[in-house]
Short mmCIF file of C-alpha atoms in Angstrom, two decimals:
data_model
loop_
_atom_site.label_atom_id
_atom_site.label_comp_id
_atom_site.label_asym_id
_atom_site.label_seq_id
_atom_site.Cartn_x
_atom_site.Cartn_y
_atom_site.Cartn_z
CA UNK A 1 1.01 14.10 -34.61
CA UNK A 2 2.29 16.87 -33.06
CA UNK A 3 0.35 19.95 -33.48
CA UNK A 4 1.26 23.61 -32.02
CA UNK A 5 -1.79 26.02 -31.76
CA UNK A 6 0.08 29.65 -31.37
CA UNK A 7 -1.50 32.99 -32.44
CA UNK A 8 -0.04 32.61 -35.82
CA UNK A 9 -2.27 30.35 -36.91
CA UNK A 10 -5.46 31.76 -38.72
CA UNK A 11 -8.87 29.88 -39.22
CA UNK A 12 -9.46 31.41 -42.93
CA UNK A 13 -12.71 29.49 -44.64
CA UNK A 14 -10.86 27.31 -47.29
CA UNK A 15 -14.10 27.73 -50.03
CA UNK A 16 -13.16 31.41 -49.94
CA UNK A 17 -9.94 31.31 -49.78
CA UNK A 18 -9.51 29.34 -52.95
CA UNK A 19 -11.76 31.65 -54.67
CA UNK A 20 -10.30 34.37 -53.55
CA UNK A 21 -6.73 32.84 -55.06
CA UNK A 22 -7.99 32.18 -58.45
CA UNK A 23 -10.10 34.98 -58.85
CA UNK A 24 -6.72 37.29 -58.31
CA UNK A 25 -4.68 35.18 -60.37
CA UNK A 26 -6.26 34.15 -63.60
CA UNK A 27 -5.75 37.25 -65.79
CA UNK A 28 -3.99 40.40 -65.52
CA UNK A 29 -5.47 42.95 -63.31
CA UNK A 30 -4.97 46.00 -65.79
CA UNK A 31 -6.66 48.98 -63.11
CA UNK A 32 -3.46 49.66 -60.94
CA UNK A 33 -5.27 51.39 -58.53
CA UNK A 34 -3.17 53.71 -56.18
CA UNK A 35 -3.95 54.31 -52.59
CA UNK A 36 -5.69 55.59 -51.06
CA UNK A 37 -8.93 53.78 -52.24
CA UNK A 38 -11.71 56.81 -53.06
CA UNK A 39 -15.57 55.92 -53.83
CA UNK A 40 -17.54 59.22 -55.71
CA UNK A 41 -20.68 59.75 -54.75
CA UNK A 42 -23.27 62.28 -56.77
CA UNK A 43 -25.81 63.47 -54.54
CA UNK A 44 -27.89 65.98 -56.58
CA UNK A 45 -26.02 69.19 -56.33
CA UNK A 46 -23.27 67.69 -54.32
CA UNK A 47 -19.95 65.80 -55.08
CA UNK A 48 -18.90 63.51 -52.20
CA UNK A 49 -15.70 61.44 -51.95
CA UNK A 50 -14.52 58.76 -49.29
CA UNK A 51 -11.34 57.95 -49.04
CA UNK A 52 -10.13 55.13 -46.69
CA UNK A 53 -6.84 56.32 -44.81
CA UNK A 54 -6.40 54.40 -41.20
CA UNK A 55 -4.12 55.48 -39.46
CA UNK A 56 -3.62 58.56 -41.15
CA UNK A 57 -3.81 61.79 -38.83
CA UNK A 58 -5.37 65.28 -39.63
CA UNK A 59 -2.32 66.91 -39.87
CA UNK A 60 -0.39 64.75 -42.42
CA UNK A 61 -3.16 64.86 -44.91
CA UNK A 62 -2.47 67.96 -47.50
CA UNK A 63 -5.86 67.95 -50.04
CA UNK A 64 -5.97 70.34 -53.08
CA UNK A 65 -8.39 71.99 -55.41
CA UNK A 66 -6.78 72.13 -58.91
CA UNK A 67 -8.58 72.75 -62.20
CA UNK A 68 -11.28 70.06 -62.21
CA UNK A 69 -8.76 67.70 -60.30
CA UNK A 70 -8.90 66.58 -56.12
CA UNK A 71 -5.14 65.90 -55.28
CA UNK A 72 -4.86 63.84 -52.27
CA UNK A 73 -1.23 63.96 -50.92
CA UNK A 74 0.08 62.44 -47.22
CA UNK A 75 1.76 60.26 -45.08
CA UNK A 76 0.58 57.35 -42.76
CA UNK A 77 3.18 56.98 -39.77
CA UNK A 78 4.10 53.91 -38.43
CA UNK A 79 2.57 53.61 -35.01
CA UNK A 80 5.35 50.86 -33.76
CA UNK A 81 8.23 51.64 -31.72
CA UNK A 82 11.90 50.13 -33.57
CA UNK A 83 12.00 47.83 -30.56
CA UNK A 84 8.34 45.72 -31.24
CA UNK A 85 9.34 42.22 -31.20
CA UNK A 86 6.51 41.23 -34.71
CA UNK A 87 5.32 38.10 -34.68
CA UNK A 88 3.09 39.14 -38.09
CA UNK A 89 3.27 42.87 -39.79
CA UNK A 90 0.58 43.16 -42.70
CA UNK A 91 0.18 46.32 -42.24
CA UNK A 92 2.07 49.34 -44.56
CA UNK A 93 3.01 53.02 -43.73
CA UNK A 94 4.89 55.13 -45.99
CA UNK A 95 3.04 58.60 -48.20
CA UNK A 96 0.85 58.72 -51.02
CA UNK A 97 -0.56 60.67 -53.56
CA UNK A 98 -3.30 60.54 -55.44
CA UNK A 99 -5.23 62.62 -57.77
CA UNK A 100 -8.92 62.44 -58.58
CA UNK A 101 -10.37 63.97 -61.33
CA UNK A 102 -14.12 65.12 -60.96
CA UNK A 103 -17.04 64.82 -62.94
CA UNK A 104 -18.17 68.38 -63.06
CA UNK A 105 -16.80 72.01 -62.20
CA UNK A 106 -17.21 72.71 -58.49
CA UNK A 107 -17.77 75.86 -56.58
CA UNK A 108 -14.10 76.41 -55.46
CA UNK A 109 -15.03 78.37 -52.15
CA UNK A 110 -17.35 75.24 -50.93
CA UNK A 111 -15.37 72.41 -49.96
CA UNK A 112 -15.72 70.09 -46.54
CA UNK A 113 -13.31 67.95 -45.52
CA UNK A 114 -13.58 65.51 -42.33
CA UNK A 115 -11.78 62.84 -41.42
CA UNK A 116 -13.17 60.14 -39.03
CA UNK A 117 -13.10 56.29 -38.25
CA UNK A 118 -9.97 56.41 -41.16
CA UNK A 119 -12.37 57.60 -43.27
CA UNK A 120 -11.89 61.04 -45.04
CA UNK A 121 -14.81 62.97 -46.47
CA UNK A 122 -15.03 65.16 -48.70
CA UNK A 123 -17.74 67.33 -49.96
CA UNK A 124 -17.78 69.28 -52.97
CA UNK A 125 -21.16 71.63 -54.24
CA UNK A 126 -21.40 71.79 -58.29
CA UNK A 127 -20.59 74.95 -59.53
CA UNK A 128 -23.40 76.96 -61.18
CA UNK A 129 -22.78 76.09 -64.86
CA UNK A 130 -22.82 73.05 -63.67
CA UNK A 131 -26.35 72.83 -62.14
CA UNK A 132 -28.74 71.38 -64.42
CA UNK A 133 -30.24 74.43 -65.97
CA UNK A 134 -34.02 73.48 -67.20
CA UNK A 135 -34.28 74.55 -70.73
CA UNK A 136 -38.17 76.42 -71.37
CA UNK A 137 -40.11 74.87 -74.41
CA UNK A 138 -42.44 77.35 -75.66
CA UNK B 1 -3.76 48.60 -47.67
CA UNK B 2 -4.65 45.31 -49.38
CA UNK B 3 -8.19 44.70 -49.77
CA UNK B 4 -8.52 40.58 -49.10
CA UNK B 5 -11.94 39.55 -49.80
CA UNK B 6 -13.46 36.42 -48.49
CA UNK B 7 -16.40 34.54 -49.54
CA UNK B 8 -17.51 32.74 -45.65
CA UNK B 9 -20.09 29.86 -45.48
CA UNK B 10 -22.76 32.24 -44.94
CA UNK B 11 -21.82 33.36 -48.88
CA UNK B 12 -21.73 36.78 -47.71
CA UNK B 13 -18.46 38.36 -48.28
CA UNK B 14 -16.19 40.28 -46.23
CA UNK B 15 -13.01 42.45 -46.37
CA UNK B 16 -10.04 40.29 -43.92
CA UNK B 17 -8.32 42.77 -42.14
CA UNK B 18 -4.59 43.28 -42.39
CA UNK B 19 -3.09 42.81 -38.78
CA UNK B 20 0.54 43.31 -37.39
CA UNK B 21 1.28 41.17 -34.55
CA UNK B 22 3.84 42.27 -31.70
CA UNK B 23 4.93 40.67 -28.30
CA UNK B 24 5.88 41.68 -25.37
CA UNK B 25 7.28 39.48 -22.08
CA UNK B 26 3.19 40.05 -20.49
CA UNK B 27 1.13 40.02 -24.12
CA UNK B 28 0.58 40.13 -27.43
CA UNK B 29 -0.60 43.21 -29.24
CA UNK B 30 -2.83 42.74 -31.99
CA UNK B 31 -3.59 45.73 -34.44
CA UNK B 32 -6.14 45.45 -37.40
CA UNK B 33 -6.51 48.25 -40.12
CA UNK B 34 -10.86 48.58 -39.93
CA UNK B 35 -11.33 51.94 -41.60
CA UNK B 36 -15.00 53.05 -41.30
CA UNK B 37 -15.71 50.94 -38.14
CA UNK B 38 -16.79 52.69 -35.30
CA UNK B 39 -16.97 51.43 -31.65
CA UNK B 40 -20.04 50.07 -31.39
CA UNK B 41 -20.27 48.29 -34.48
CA UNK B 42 -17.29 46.30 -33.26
CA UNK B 43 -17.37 42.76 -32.23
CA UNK B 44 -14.55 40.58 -30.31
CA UNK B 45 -15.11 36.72 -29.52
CA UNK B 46 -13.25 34.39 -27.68
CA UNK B 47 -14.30 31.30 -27.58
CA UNK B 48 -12.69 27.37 -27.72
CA UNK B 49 -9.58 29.01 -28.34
CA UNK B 50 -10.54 30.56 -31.29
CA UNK B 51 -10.38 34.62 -31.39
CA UNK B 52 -12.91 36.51 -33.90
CA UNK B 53 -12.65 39.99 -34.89
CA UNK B 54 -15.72 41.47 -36.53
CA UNK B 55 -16.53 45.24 -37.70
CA UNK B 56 -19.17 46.50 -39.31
CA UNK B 57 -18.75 48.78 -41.71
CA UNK B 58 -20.67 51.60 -40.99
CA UNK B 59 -23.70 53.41 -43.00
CA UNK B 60 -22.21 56.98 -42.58
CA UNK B 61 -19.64 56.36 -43.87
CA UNK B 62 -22.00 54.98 -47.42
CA UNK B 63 -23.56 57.02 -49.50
CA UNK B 64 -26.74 54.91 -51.74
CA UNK B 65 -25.97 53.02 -54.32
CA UNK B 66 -27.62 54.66 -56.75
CA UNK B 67 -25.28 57.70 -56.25
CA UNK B 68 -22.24 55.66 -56.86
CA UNK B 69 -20.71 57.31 -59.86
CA UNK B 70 -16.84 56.16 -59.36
CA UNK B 71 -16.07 53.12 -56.94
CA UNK B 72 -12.59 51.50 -56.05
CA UNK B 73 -13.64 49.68 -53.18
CA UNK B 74 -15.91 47.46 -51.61
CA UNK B 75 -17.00 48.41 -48.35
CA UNK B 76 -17.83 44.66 -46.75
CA UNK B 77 -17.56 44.34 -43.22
CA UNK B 78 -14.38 42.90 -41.56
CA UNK B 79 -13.82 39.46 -40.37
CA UNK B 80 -10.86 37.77 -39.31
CA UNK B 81 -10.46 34.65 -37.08
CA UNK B 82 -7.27 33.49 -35.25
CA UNK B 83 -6.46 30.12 -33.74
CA UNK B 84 -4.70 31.62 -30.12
CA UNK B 85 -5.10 28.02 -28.32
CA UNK B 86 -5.24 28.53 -24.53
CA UNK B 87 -2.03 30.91 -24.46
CA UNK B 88 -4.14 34.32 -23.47
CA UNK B 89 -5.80 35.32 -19.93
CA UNK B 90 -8.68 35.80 -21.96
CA UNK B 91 -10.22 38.07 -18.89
CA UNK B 92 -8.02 40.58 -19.41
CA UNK B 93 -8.53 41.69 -22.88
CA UNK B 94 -8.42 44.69 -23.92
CA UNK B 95 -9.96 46.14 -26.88
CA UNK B 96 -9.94 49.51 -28.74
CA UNK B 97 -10.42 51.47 -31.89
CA UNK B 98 -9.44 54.32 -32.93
CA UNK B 99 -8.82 55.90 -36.75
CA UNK B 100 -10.32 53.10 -37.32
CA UNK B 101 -7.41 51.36 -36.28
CA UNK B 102 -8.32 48.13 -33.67
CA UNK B 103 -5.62 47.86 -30.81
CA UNK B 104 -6.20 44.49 -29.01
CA UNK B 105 -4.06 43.54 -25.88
CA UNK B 106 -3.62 40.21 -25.16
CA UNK B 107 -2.03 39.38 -21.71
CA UNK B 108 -0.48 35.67 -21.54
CA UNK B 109 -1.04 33.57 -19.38
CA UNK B 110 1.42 33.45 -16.34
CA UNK B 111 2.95 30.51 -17.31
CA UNK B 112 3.99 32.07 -20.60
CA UNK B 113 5.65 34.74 -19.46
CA UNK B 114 9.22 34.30 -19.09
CA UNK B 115 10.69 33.32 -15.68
CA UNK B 116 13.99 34.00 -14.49
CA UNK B 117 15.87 30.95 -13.04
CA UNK B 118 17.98 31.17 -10.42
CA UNK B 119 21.13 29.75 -10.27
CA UNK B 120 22.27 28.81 -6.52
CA UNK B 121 26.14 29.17 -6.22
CA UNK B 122 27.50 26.71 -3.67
#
């Protein structure tokens, strides 16, 4: 038998990858999702989301504050030339937007936002309504 | 970005990084989406023709678990192998990350690369 081993070939765990098939397949997934991916963290007084954008610099990433809403908007360029000879592309560019709506009023005038390893951070602080308030029994 | 998750015989899972795959007449350039991996929590084998890419994702980039209060995706670590058979110099690697963005460069071997023939005229 005549067997070619090129790059294209990839050594994926067959137990897993079976799983993996029917676990996507059998029933409807109903959460569309949209990208980019966010995970919301509560930390006491603080609100913190983390948003997974490779590939996605500073300067094409536009976030705003409205109402009780995060609004994520940008653009991941393509960092290939027109001439790159692909043997495999998996990977997408192209702009998003996405809106996350949070939990709890924040204070407007505290917001961080870093963006590192593809990751973007951002921290919000609870407004003060929002702060537990401990209620006195007399 | 799709999130592929695979189940490996260790039953731990892990997130398979989407790649894009170029050539060039000296090498193949690998690039692998690893968002939240930084340098040193990256890991590249070659061995028996085999090529493993491995990134961990890392901690600062987690909050606990038990602050979790909205969650769209799973933050495994990466693992992807290839099968690249005895085509790349493997010496001459060269591996870096960036925006959490792997760049591998693969150099082929010299007899891969194309050679010109010459044609003698009589």
């Amino acid at each position: 038998m005549f067997y070619t081993y090129d790059i294209l070939d990839d050594v994926l765990k067959m137990t897993g990858a079976f799983e993996k098939y029917f676990d996507s397949n059998l029933g409807r997934n109903i959460t569309r999702k949209s990208y980019p991916y966010v995970n919301m963290y509560e930390k006491d007084d603080n609100i913190v989301l983390n948003c997974i954008m490779p590939g996605v610099n500073v300067e094409d990433i536009n976030i705003e504050l409205i109402d009780n809403s995060l609004v994520i908007k940008g653009e991941r360029k393509a960092d290939s030339k027109d001439n790159d000879q692909f043997i495999r592309k998996e990977r997408n560019d192209g702009v998003f937007h996405k809106s996350v709506k949070l939990p709890y009023d924040v204070d407007r005038d505290n917001v961080n936002a870093s963006l590192k390893d593809g990751v973007l951070i951002i921290e919000l602080v609870k407004s003060e309504e929002a702060k537990p308030k401990r209620i006195e029994i007399k | 970005m799709n999130t592929e998750v695979v189940k490996n015989n260790d039953n731990k899972s892990y997130i398979i990084p989407t790649v894009d795959i170029s050539e060039t007449d000296d090498s193949f350039i690998l690039k692998a989406d690893m968002p939240g991996v930084k340098k040193d929590d990256l890991d590249i084998v070659i061995d028996n023709e085999e090529l493993e890419i491995k990134g961990k994702f890392s901690q600062a980039y987690l909050g606990n678990d038990d602050e979790l209060i909205y969650q769209e995706y799973k933050a495994y670590d990466y693992y992807r192998k290839f099968n690249i058979g005895n085509n790349i110099d493997n010496d001459k690697v060269i591996a870096e990350i960036n925006q959490g963005i792997l760049n591998l460069t693969l150099p082929k071997r010299e007899k891969l690369k194309p050679k010109k023939i010459d044609i003698k005229s009589e």
